[in-house]
Amino acid sequence: MFDHVLVGVDGAEGGRDAIALAKRLSHGGRLTFGAVYRDEPLAWRGSSAAFTAAQRERAEGQLKAALEEAGVDASLRWHGAATVGRGLHELAEATGADLLVIGSSRRGIMGRVLLGDDTRNSINGAPCAVAVAPAGYAGRRGELIEIGVGYDGSPESEHALTVARALAEAHGSRLSAFEAVHLPAYMFTGPPMPDEATITAMIEEAREQVDSLQGVEGHAAYGSAAEELTVFSASLDLLVIGSRSYGPVGRIVHGSTAQDLARRCHCPLLVLTRSAREADAAREARATQETLTATGTTP
């Protein structure tokens, strides 16, 4: 499914969780363990070049220890950057990774990836898909028995469904889709909530839409995307959502919902950025062209 997976390693539990998830999602693809050390202008840090060298050596040591503990075949890359988010993005671009896997710990260096830095949003700004492992994931069972998709009929959610189908086929997983419907309070001039009949009609329409998806168990509920998808994630082994890389995150994920899910999701979260969607489309176009060339067919 993913040809090259980059794993954010920090020498703490978040890194171990990320490695465990990467091993399950790579499915035979190439693995790279990456560590980011602080490398910013000395005038700001008030330190010396010796500090940077020590940080670099520390990152290299963390990677070697993680590789030995994981017992897998993986390349090692360490990289200096002003922020962890920027560094991971630069590593993903330099290595050509199509998936970046990180841990969700709120403490330490990897936690700050999710809290934001000068990349504004490490999930939205990533040059590839991003998977977030929940805290303690390294100690869980590894099977992907149930894969769920946040769905609303948008191009972003259709891409998420396509990727989820491929993962479900590769892992022999069940597949389900969930649509959260919600009308914000500012749309109402009277009471801040729609009446029961309106809510019921919205849920019915959403359920019909997800039920029409072939080979997918459909679910729908009224509420905010972050809250309802968090509840939905409790029954899953992986939640897949689509996003844009700027502005509101797609139609299913608005504002900080992706970050909320990264912190609160009960299962691993796979966020398919706009860059990931465009890369998949380009690969599909190349494959189609190669098939046409091989068969001598004129498009």
Short mmCIF file of C-alpha atoms in Angstrom, two decimals:
data_model
loop_
_atom_site.label_atom_id
_atom_site.label_comp_id
_atom_site.label_asym_id
_atom_site.label_seq_id
_atom_site.Cartn_x
_atom_site.Cartn_y
_atom_site.Cartn_z
CA MET A 1 0.00 0.00 0.00
CA PHE A 2 2.70 2.47 1.07
CA ASP A 3 6.03 2.14 -0.73
CA HIS A 4 8.17 4.14 1.70
CA VAL A 5 7.29 4.86 5.32
CA LEU A 6 9.16 7.45 7.39
CA VAL A 7 8.87 6.97 11.17
CA GLY A 8 9.44 9.81 13.63
CA VAL A 9 11.70 8.45 16.38
CA ASP A 10 12.35 10.36 19.61
CA GLY A 11 13.75 7.78 22.01
CA ALA A 12 10.53 7.84 24.06
CA GLU A 13 7.22 5.95 24.11
CA GLY A 14 5.75 8.04 21.29
CA GLY A 15 8.51 6.84 18.98
CA ARG A 16 7.94 3.21 19.96
CA ASP A 17 4.22 3.58 19.25
CA ALA A 18 5.02 5.11 15.85
CA ILE A 19 7.38 2.24 14.97
CA ALA A 20 4.75 -0.35 15.92
CA LEU A 21 2.15 1.33 13.71
CA ALA A 22 4.60 1.78 10.82
CA LYS A 23 5.45 -1.93 10.86
CA ARG A 24 1.75 -2.73 10.47
CA LEU A 25 1.02 -0.18 7.76
CA SER A 26 4.15 -0.63 5.64
CA HIS A 27 3.07 -4.16 4.60
CA GLY A 28 6.39 -4.96 2.94
CA GLY A 29 7.27 -1.39 1.98
CA ARG A 30 10.56 0.34 2.75
CA LEU A 31 11.07 1.78 6.26
CA THR A 32 13.15 4.76 7.32
CA PHE A 33 13.58 5.81 10.96
CA GLY A 34 14.05 9.56 11.22
CA ALA A 35 15.07 11.77 14.13
CA VAL A 36 15.07 15.56 14.23
CA TYR A 37 17.52 17.49 16.40
CA ARG A 38 17.38 21.19 17.15
CA ASP A 39 19.48 23.24 14.75
CA GLU A 40 18.62 26.93 14.87
CA PRO A 41 20.57 30.22 14.73
CA LEU A 42 23.00 30.46 17.63
CA ALA A 43 21.88 34.00 18.32
CA TRP A 44 18.45 32.72 19.22
CA ARG A 45 19.62 29.70 21.20
CA GLY A 46 22.47 31.45 22.97
CA SER A 47 24.56 28.29 22.67
CA SER A 48 27.36 27.00 20.48
CA ALA A 49 28.14 24.71 17.57
CA ALA A 50 29.15 22.10 20.15
CA PHE A 51 25.53 21.95 21.31
CA THR A 52 24.33 21.18 17.79
CA ALA A 53 26.96 18.47 17.39
CA ALA A 54 25.89 16.90 20.67
CA GLN A 55 22.24 16.98 19.58
CA ARG A 56 23.17 15.33 16.28
CA GLU A 57 25.06 12.54 18.05
CA ARG A 58 22.15 12.05 20.43
CA ALA A 59 19.71 11.70 17.52
CA GLU A 60 21.98 9.16 15.83
CA GLY A 61 22.19 7.16 19.04
CA GLN A 62 18.41 7.17 19.48
CA LEU A 63 17.93 5.85 15.97
CA LYS A 64 20.44 3.03 16.37
CA ALA A 65 18.87 1.99 19.67
CA ALA A 66 15.37 2.08 18.15
CA LEU A 67 16.48 -0.02 15.19
CA GLU A 68 18.01 -2.67 17.44
CA GLU A 69 14.89 -2.77 19.62
CA ALA A 70 12.47 -2.93 16.67
CA GLY A 71 14.27 -5.81 14.96
CA VAL A 72 13.37 -4.65 11.45
CA ASP A 73 15.24 -3.65 8.32
CA ALA A 74 15.18 0.15 8.15
CA SER A 75 17.34 3.04 6.96
CA LEU A 76 18.37 5.72 9.48
CA ARG A 77 18.22 9.47 8.84
CA TRP A 78 18.86 12.30 11.29
CA HIS A 79 18.26 15.91 10.38
CA GLY A 80 18.69 19.30 11.99
CA ALA A 81 15.84 21.84 11.89
CA ALA A 82 14.45 24.73 13.89
CA THR A 83 11.31 22.74 14.72
CA VAL A 84 10.41 19.07 14.77
CA GLY A 85 7.49 19.54 12.37
CA ARG A 86 9.65 21.29 9.78
CA GLY A 87 12.38 18.69 10.17
CA LEU A 88 10.04 15.75 9.63
CA HIS A 89 8.55 17.41 6.56
CA GLU A 90 12.02 18.02 5.14
CA LEU A 91 13.00 14.41 5.84
CA ALA A 92 9.83 13.16 4.15
CA GLU A 93 10.60 15.23 1.06
CA ALA A 94 14.28 14.25 0.99
CA THR A 95 13.56 10.53 1.28
CA GLY A 96 10.51 10.51 -0.99
CA ALA A 97 8.34 8.97 1.73
CA ASP A 98 4.65 8.51 0.96
CA LEU A 99 3.70 8.06 4.63
CA LEU A 100 4.94 9.78 7.79
CA VAL A 101 4.15 7.99 11.06
CA ILE A 102 4.36 9.80 14.41
CA GLY A 103 3.39 9.15 18.01
CA SER A 104 0.74 11.11 19.87
CA SER A 105 2.49 11.68 23.19
CA ARG A 106 1.71 15.15 24.55
CA ARG A 107 5.05 15.33 26.30
CA GLY A 108 8.50 15.64 24.80
CA ILE A 109 9.71 16.41 21.32
CA MET A 110 7.17 14.39 19.32
CA GLY A 111 4.21 15.81 21.22
CA ARG A 112 5.07 19.24 19.88
CA VAL A 113 4.63 17.98 16.33
CA LEU A 114 0.90 17.82 17.01
CA LEU A 115 0.71 21.09 18.94
CA GLY A 116 1.92 23.20 16.04
CA ASP A 117 5.06 25.12 15.10
CA ASP A 118 6.13 27.33 12.19
CA THR A 119 4.73 24.75 9.76
CA ARG A 120 1.38 25.89 11.27
CA ASN A 121 0.00 22.41 11.20
CA SER A 122 2.19 19.36 10.76
CA ILE A 123 -0.69 17.25 9.51
CA ASN A 124 -2.03 19.78 6.98
CA GLY A 125 1.38 20.87 5.77
CA ALA A 126 2.93 17.43 5.41
CA PRO A 127 4.12 16.48 1.91
CA CYS A 128 2.64 12.99 2.30
CA ALA A 129 0.03 11.06 4.26
CA VAL A 130 0.39 11.14 8.05
CA ALA A 131 -0.45 8.36 10.50
CA VAL A 132 -0.70 9.03 14.23
CA ALA A 133 -0.26 6.21 16.75
CA PRO A 134 -2.19 6.62 20.02
CA ALA A 135 -0.32 6.49 23.31
CA GLY A 136 0.45 2.93 24.35
CA TYR A 137 -0.07 1.50 20.88
CA ALA A 138 3.19 -0.49 20.96
CA GLY A 139 1.66 -2.72 23.62
CA ARG A 140 -1.54 -3.47 21.71
CA ARG A 141 -2.39 -6.36 19.40
CA GLY A 142 -1.37 -5.67 15.84
CA GLU A 143 -4.24 -6.89 13.70
CA LEU A 144 -6.26 -4.40 11.67
CA ILE A 145 -9.58 -6.18 12.10
CA GLU A 146 -11.82 -3.15 11.51
CA ILE A 147 -10.92 -0.11 9.40
CA GLY A 148 -13.21 2.92 9.41
CA VAL A 149 -13.49 5.94 7.13
CA GLY A 150 -14.76 9.46 7.80
CA TYR A 151 -17.05 9.99 4.82
CA ASP A 152 -19.25 12.74 3.40
CA GLY A 153 -19.18 12.23 -0.37
CA SER A 154 -16.46 14.84 -0.95
CA PRO A 155 -13.40 14.12 -3.14
CA GLU A 156 -11.29 14.01 0.03
CA SER A 157 -13.49 11.35 1.61
CA GLU A 158 -13.69 9.38 -1.66
CA HIS A 159 -9.90 9.23 -1.70
CA ALA A 160 -9.91 8.13 1.95
CA LEU A 161 -12.37 5.38 1.07
CA THR A 162 -10.19 4.20 -1.82
CA VAL A 163 -7.11 3.97 0.41
CA ALA A 164 -9.10 2.29 3.19
CA ARG A 165 -10.41 -0.31 0.72
CA ALA A 166 -6.86 -1.14 -0.37
CA LEU A 167 -5.71 -1.45 3.25
CA ALA A 168 -8.71 -3.61 4.14
CA GLU A 169 -7.99 -5.91 1.22
CA ALA A 170 -4.30 -6.18 2.14
CA HIS A 171 -5.02 -6.96 5.80
CA GLY A 172 -8.28 -8.90 5.42
CA SER A 173 -10.12 -6.24 7.44
CA ARG A 174 -13.77 -5.31 7.72
CA LEU A 175 -14.57 -1.85 6.35
CA SER A 176 -17.03 0.71 7.73
CA ALA A 177 -17.81 4.35 7.01
CA PHE A 178 -19.17 7.09 9.24
CA GLU A 179 -20.75 10.44 8.38
CA ALA A 180 -21.19 13.10 11.03
CA VAL A 181 -23.83 15.72 10.15
CA HIS A 182 -23.95 19.04 11.91
CA LEU A 183 -25.47 22.50 11.46
CA PRO A 184 -23.51 25.24 13.25
CA ALA A 185 -25.46 27.53 15.57
CA TYR A 186 -24.76 30.66 13.50
CA MET A 187 -27.04 29.31 10.76
CA PHE A 188 -30.09 29.75 12.97
CA THR A 189 -31.76 33.08 13.75
CA GLY A 190 -33.93 31.49 16.43
CA PRO A 191 -32.99 28.57 18.69
CA PRO A 192 -29.32 27.54 18.31
CA MET A 193 -30.26 23.93 17.56
CA PRO A 194 -32.36 22.48 14.71
CA ASP A 195 -35.56 20.71 15.68
CA GLU A 196 -35.77 16.93 16.06
CA ALA A 197 -37.39 16.43 12.65
CA THR A 198 -34.57 18.27 10.91
CA ILE A 199 -31.92 16.26 12.74
CA THR A 200 -33.68 12.99 11.95
CA ALA A 201 -33.92 13.89 8.26
CA MET A 202 -30.23 14.81 8.13
CA ILE A 203 -29.19 11.55 9.76
CA GLU A 204 -31.41 9.52 7.43
CA GLU A 205 -29.94 11.22 4.37
CA ALA A 206 -26.39 10.64 5.61
CA ARG A 207 -27.12 7.00 6.44
CA GLU A 208 -28.55 6.42 2.96
CA GLN A 209 -25.39 7.88 1.45
CA VAL A 210 -22.98 5.67 3.42
CA ASP A 211 -25.24 2.62 3.05
CA SER A 212 -24.97 2.99 -0.72
CA LEU A 213 -21.21 2.36 -0.58
CA GLN A 214 -20.46 -1.15 -1.81
CA GLY A 215 -18.93 -3.54 0.70
CA VAL A 216 -19.02 -0.98 3.52
CA GLU A 217 -20.98 -0.99 6.77
CA GLY A 218 -22.52 2.48 7.09
CA HIS A 219 -23.02 4.64 10.20
CA ALA A 220 -24.25 8.20 10.71
CA ALA A 221 -24.99 10.51 13.63
CA TYR A 222 -25.63 14.17 14.40
CA GLY A 223 -22.80 16.09 16.05
CA SER A 224 -19.40 17.65 15.47
CA ALA A 225 -16.96 15.66 13.35
CA ALA A 226 -14.28 15.52 16.06
CA GLU A 227 -16.64 14.26 18.77
CA GLU A 228 -18.54 11.75 16.65
CA LEU A 229 -15.46 10.35 14.89
CA THR A 230 -13.75 10.00 18.28
CA VAL A 231 -16.65 7.87 19.51
CA PHE A 232 -16.63 5.89 16.25
CA SER A 233 -12.89 5.23 16.61
CA ALA A 234 -13.45 3.22 19.80
CA SER A 235 -14.69 0.30 17.69
CA LEU A 236 -11.87 0.51 15.11
CA ASP A 237 -8.28 -0.57 14.61
CA LEU A 238 -7.63 2.28 12.15
CA LEU A 239 -9.52 5.46 11.22
CA VAL A 240 -8.87 7.02 7.80
CA ILE A 241 -9.82 10.62 6.97
CA GLY A 242 -9.18 12.85 3.98
CA SER A 243 -7.95 16.41 4.23
CA ARG A 244 -6.75 19.44 2.37
CA SER A 245 -3.34 20.90 3.08
CA TYR A 246 -4.62 24.43 3.66
CA GLY A 247 -7.57 26.19 5.22
CA PRO A 248 -10.38 24.08 6.69
CA VAL A 249 -9.39 20.44 6.56
CA GLY A 250 -11.77 19.11 3.93
CA ARG A 251 -15.51 19.01 4.49
CA ILE A 252 -15.38 16.28 7.13
CA VAL A 253 -12.59 17.87 9.13
CA HIS A 254 -12.93 21.58 9.92
CA GLY A 255 -10.38 23.78 11.64
CA SER A 256 -8.51 21.87 14.33
CA THR A 257 -10.52 18.65 14.04
CA ALA A 258 -7.56 16.64 12.69
CA GLN A 259 -5.45 17.75 15.64
CA ASP A 260 -8.32 16.99 18.04
CA LEU A 261 -8.61 13.50 16.60
CA ALA A 262 -4.84 12.99 16.79
CA ARG A 263 -4.99 13.66 20.52
CA ARG A 264 -8.29 11.92 21.30
CA CYS A 265 -8.67 9.09 18.77
CA HIS A 266 -8.96 5.66 20.41
CA CYS A 267 -7.24 3.96 17.47
CA PRO A 268 -4.49 4.90 15.00
CA LEU A 269 -5.44 7.81 12.73
CA LEU A 270 -4.44 8.01 9.07
CA VAL A 271 -4.77 11.50 7.56
CA LEU A 272 -4.58 11.69 3.78
CA THR A 273 -3.36 15.17 2.92
CA ARG A 274 -3.96 16.96 -0.35
CA SER A 275 -0.35 16.18 -1.30
CA ALA A 276 -0.98 12.48 -0.73
CA ARG A 277 -4.12 12.59 -2.87
CA GLU A 278 -2.31 14.36 -5.70
CA ALA A 279 0.59 11.88 -5.51
CA ASP A 280 -1.81 8.93 -5.72
CA ALA A 281 -3.54 10.50 -8.72
CA ALA A 282 -0.18 11.01 -10.44
CA ARG A 283 0.83 7.38 -9.79
CA GLU A 284 -2.48 6.16 -11.18
CA ALA A 285 -2.06 8.30 -14.28
CA ARG A 286 1.47 6.96 -14.84
CA ALA A 287 0.27 3.38 -14.41
CA THR A 288 -2.51 3.95 -16.91
CA GLN A 289 -0.11 5.50 -19.43
CA GLU A 290 2.34 2.61 -19.01
CA THR A 291 -0.46 0.11 -19.63
CA LEU A 292 -1.58 1.97 -22.75
CA THR A 293 2.01 2.13 -24.02
CA ALA A 294 2.62 -1.56 -23.35
CA THR A 295 -0.56 -2.58 -25.18
CA GLY A 296 -0.09 -0.10 -28.02
CA THR A 297 -3.41 1.54 -27.21
CA THR A 298 -3.92 5.20 -28.10
CA PRO A 299 -5.73 7.18 -25.38
#
